Structure formats: structure tokens, C-alpha cells
Short mmCIF file of C-alpha atoms in Angstrom, two decimals:
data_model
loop_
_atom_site.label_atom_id
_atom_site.label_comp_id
_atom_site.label_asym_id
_atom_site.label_seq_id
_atom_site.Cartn_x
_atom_site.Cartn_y
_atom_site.Cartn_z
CA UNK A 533 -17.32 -72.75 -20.95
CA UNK A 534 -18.76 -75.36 -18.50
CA UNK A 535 -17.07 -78.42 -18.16
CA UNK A 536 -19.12 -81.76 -18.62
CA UNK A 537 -19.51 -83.95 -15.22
CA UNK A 538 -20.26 -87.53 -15.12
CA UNK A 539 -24.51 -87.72 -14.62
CA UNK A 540 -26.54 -90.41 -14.50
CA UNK A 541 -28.43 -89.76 -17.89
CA UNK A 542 -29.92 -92.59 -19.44
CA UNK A 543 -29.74 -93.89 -22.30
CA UNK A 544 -30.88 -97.03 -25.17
CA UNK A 545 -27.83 -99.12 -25.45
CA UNK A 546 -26.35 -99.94 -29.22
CA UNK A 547 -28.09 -102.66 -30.90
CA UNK A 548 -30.92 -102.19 -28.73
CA UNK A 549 -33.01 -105.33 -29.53
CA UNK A 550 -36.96 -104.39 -30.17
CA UNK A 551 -40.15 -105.99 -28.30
CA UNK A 552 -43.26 -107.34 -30.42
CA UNK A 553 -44.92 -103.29 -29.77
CA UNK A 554 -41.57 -101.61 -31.85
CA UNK A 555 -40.37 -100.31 -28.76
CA UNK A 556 -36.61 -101.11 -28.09
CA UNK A 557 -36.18 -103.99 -24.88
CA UNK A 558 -35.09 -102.69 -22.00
CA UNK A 559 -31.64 -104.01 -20.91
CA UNK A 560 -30.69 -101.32 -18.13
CA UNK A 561 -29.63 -97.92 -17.83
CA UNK A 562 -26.14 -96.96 -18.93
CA UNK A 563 -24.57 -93.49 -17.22
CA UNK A 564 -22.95 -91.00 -19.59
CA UNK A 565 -21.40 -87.58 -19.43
CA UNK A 566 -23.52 -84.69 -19.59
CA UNK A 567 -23.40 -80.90 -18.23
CA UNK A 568 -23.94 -80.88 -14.55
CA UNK A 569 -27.45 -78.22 -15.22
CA UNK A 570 -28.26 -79.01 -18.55
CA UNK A 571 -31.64 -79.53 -17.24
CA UNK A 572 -31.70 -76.35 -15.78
CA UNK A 573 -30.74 -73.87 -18.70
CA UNK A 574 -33.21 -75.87 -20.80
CA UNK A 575 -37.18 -75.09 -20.20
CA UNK A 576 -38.40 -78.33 -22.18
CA UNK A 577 -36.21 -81.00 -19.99
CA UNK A 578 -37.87 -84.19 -19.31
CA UNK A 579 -37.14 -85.78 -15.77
CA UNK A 580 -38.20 -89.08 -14.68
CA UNK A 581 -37.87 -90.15 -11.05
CA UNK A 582 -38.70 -93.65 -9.57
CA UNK A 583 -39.54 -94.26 -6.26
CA UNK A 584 -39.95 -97.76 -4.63
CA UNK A 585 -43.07 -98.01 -2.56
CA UNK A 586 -44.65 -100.57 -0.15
CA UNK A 587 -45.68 -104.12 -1.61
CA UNK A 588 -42.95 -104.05 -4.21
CA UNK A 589 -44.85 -100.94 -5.96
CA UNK A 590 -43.13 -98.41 -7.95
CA UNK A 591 -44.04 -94.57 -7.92
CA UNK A 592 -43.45 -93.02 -11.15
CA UNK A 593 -43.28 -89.08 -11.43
CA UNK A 594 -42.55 -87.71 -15.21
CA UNK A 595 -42.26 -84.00 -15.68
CA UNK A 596 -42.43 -82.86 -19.25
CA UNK A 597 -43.05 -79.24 -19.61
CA UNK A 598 -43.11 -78.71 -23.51
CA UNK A 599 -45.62 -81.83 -24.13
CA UNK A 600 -48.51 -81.14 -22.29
CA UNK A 601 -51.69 -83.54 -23.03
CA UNK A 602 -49.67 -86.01 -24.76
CA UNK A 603 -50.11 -89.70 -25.04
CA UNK A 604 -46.78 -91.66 -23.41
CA UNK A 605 -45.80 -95.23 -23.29
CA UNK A 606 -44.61 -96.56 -19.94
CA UNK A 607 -42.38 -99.78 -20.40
CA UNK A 608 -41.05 -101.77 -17.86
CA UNK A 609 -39.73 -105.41 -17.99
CA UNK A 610 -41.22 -105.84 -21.70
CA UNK A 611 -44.81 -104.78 -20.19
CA UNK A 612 -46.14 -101.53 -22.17
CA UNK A 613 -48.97 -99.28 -21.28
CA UNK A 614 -50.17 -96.26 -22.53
CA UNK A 615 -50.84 -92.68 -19.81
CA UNK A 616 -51.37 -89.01 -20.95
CA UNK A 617 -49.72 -86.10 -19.52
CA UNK A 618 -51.73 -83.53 -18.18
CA UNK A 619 -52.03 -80.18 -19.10
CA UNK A 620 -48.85 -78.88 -17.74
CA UNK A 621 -47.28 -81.82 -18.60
CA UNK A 622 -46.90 -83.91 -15.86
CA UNK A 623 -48.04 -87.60 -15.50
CA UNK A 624 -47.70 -89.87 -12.43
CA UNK A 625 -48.22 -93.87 -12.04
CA UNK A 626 -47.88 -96.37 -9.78
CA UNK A 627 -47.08 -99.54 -10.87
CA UNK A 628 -45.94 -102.88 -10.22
CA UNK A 629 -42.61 -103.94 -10.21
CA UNK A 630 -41.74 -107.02 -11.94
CA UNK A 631 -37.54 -107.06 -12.17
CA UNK A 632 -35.36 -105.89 -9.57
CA UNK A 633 -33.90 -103.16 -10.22
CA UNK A 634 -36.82 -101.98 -12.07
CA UNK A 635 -35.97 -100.34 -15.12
CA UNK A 636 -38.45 -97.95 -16.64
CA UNK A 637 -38.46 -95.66 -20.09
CA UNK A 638 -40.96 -93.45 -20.71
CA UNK A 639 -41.79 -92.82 -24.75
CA UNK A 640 -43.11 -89.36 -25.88
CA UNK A 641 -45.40 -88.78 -29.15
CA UNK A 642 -42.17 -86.55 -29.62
CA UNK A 643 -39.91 -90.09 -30.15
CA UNK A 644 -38.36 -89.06 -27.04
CA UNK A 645 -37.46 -91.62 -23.99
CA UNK A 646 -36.47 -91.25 -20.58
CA UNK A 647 -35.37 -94.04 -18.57
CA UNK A 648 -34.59 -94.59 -14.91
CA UNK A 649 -34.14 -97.38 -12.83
CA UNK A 650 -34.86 -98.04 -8.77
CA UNK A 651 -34.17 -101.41 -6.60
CA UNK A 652 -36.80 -102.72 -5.38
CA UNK A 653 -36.01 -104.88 -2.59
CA UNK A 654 -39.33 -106.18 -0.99
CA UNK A 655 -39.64 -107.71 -4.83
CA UNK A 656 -38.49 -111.32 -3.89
CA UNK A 657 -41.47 -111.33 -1.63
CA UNK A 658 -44.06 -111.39 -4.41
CA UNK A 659 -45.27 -113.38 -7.16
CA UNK A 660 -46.59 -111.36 -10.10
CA UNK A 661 -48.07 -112.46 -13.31
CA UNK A 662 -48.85 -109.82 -16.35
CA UNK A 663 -50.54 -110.21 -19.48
CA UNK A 664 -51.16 -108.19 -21.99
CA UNK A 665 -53.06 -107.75 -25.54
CA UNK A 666 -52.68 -105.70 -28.70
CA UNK A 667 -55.53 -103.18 -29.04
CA UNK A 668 -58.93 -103.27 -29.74
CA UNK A 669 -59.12 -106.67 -27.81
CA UNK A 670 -61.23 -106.98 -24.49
CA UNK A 671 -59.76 -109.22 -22.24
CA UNK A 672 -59.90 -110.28 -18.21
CA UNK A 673 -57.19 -112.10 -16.00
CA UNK A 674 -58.73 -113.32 -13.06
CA UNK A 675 -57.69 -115.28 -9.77
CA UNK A 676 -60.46 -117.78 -8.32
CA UNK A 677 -59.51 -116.65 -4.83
CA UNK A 678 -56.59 -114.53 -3.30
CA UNK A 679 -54.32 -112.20 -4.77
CA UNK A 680 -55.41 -108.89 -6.58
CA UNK A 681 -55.47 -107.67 -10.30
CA UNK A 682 -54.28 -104.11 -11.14
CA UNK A 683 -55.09 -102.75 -14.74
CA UNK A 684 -52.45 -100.90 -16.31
CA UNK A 685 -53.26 -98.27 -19.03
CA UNK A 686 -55.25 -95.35 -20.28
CA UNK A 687 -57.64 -96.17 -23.15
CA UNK A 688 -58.26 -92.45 -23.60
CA UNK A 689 -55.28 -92.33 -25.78
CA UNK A 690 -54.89 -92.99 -29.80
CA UNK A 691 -53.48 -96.61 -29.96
CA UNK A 692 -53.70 -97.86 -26.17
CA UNK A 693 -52.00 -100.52 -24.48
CA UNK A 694 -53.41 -102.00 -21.53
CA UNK A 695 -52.13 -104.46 -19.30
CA UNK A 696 -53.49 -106.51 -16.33
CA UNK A 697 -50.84 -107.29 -13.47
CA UNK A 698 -51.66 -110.42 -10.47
CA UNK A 699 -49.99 -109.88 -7.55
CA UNK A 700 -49.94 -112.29 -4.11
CA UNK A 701 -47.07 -113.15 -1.44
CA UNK A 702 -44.91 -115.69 -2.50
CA UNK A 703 -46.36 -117.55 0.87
CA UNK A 704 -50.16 -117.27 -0.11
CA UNK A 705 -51.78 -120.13 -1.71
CA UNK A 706 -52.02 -119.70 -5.27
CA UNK A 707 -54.96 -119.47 -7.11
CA UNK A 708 -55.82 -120.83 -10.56
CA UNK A 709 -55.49 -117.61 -12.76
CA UNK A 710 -57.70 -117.68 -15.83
CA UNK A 711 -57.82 -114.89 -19.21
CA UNK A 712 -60.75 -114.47 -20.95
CA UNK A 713 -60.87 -112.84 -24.27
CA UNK A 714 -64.29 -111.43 -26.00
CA UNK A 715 -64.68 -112.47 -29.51
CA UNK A 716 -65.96 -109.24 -31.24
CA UNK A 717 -66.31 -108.31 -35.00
CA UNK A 718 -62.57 -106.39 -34.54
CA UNK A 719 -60.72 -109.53 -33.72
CA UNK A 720 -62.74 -112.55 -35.31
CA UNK A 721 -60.53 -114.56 -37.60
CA UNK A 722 -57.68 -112.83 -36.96
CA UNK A 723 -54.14 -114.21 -34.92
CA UNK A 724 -53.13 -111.58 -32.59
CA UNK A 725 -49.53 -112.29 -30.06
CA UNK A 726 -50.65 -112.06 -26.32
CA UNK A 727 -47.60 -111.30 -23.84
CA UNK A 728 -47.41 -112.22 -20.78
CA UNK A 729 -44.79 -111.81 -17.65
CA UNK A 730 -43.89 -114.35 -15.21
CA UNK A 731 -42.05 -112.45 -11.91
CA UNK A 732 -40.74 -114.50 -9.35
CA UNK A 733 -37.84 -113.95 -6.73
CA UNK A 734 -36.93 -110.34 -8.02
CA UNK A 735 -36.42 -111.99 -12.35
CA UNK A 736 -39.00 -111.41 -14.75
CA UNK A 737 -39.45 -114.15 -17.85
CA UNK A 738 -41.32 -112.32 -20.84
CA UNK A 739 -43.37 -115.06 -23.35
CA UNK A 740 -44.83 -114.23 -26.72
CA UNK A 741 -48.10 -116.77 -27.79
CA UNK A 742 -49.79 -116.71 -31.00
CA UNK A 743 -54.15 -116.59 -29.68
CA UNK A 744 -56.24 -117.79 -33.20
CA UNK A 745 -59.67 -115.93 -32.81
CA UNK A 746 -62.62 -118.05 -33.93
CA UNK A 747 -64.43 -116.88 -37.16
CA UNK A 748 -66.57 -113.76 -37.24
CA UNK A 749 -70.06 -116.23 -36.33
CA UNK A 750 -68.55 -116.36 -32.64
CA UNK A 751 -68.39 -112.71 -32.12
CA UNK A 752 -69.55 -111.57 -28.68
CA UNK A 753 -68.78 -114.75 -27.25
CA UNK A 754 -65.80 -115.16 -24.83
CA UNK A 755 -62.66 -117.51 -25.55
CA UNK A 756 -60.80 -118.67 -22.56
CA UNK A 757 -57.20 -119.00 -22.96
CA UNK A 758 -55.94 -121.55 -20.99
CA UNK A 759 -52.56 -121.55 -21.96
CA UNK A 760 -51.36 -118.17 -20.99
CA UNK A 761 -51.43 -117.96 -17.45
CA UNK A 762 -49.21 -120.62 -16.09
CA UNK A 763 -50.09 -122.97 -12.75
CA UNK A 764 -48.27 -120.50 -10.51
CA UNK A 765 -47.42 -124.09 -7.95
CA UNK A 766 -45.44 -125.28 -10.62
CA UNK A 767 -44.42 -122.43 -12.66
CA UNK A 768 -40.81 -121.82 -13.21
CA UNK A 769 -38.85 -118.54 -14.94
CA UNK A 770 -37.16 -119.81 -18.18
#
């Protein structure tokens, strides 16, 4: 019989506390023993590997053999966004990091995770701001000048998530940053929790805010909500 080696599996923690979306938070990732090939003498292993990239980016390669075509969350500093494997079951993403080391899970249909983590040292060099909203609302975060905006997300999934990341040196001149919503027939009336992600010097600081939609006779009009994204010049983490 093959003795178990010490691995660097991941795994959830005890207790793991859980995010606004049901997913648990992400804390880090803890090594435990495992078979040195366990991968190997089983077909449907799922590998994650992280890869830090230039401007504090993150490549993200999944390999998931037995769930090909399958919807998968991708969470990463309380951020969640929804990809879909492709037919042989591999995905890949690049994405922002928004914590050094940047901790990642993946979430199968299958209720299985994956996690991994990489540093990401060129992170302290950029200010980032996320925000995201629960499904079906339409929503914009915008810069009046400088910076870019990466969306995050498939929405050719059951149940998306999509999230919009800002991202500008820490030396640049910050711009006002703005999120609009659209009022449609979906979300009139209703009081949905937008959450957003301040990153600055390598630390991320998650917020939860409650957005009241107007009633139903505003729908197609768009609601500016000015109290999400912060005044990056005087913005602090928590």
C-alpha cells in the first residue's frame, strides 16, 4: 500500500463562515495529507493552477475532465462570478487580483471546490474597486477619466453572477467612479444587497449595502447609486 505524503490540497476550513451568495468566505488555503498521485490513478481529478500575471492579474487554468459544459463559480476575495467549462472540461480566466496572496475556489454544479492560492506581488501597486449585483439586475461602474473597467462573468449560465472590477496605479489621479443601475419590471420595488470590494496596498475590504429599487412606474429608467463606490482620494480599507 502507498504511503500518504504531505500535498498541498486545499481545503474549506471548519466553521467556514458563508458570504451573502451561500458560498463559504474564503479565509486561505490549509495543506493536508493526501497520496502523492491520487490525481493520477483517478480520471475525474480536478486541478486548479494560479498564475500571477503582469498588472497584478491572475491567470486561472481549471481542468475538470468528468464535468464538461458545466456552469462554475469563481470566488476570490468575496467577489463571485459565474464561467462554463468547455466541452472537455476545461475553463480558463484571467482576473484581477484584489488580496495578496490571492486565494481562489472554484465551485462545480457537482458541489465540488477547488481552491488555490498565488502571491501576487505587483498588487500594492494598484488600486482596485469591484462591485457586484444579484442577478437579473443591469448595472454599469464607470470612471469619468483614467483607469479601466473589466467585467467579470458569463451570463450564458443558469443563475449568473457578474461583476465589474476598476483598476488604476495607485499614482494615477483618481477619477470619480459612478454605478448606474436600470430600473426594469424584474427589480422594481424590490431591495436587493449590492457588494462591493475596496483593494488597496495588497488588503481587500468587502461591504454589503441594502439598494431600494423605486416602484414598478420607474422601470426602464436608471438609478444612480452614489453611495457604493467610495471617493477613491479619501477612501480607506476598514
Amino acid at each position: 500500500m502507498r504511503r500518504p505524503t504531505d500535498v498541498a490540497l486545499a481545503t474549506l476550513p471548519d466553521a467556514q463562515p458563508v458570504a451573502e451568495d451561500g458560498l463559504p468566505r474564503l479565509i486561505g488555503v490549509t495543506p493536508v495529507a493526501g497520496p502523492l498521485d491520487a490525481s493520477r490513478d483517478d480520471p475525474c481529478a480536478i486541478t486548479l493552477a494560479l498564475q500571477a500575471a503582469p498588472d497584478a492579474m491572475v491567470n486561472l487554468a481549471l481542468a475538470a475532465p468528468c464535468n464538461p459544459d458545466q456552469r462554475v463559480v469563481i470566488r476570490h476575495a468575496d467577489l463571485s462570478f459565474t464561467a462554463r467549462t468547455d466541452a472537455g472540461g476545461q475553463l480558463s480566466a484571467l482576473l484581477p487580483a484584489l488580496q495578496s496572496p490571492a486565494v481562489v475556489a472554484t465551485y462545480l454544479d457537482t458541489n465540488k471546490v477547488v481552491l488555490a492560492e498565488v502571491p501576487v506581488p505587483d498588487l500594492a501597486d494598484h488600486l482596485r474597486f469591484a462591485v457586484q449585483l444579484p442577478y437579473p439586475a443591469q448595472f454599469d461602474l464607470t470612471a469619468q477619466a483614467g483607469g479601466q473597467v473589466l467585467t467579470l462573468g458569463s451570463s450564458r449560465v443558469a443563475q449568473p453572477l457578474l461583476a465589474q472590477v476598476f483598476s488604476a496605479p495607485v499614482t494615477a489621479s483618481h477619477p470619480d467612479l459612478t454605478v448606474a443601475l436600470r430600473v426594469t419590471a424584474e427589480l422594481c420595488g424590490r431591495t436587493i444587497a449590492a457588494e462591493t470590494v475596496l483593494s488597496r496596498g495588497g488588503s481587500a475590504a468587502h461591504r454589503i449595502t441594502d439598494v431600494v429599487i423605486p416602484l414598478c412606474d420607474t422601470s426602464d429608467d436608471i438609478l444612480l447609486l452614489k453611495n457604493l463606490a467610495p471617493d477613491l482620494t479619501l477612501a480607506t480599507l476598514d
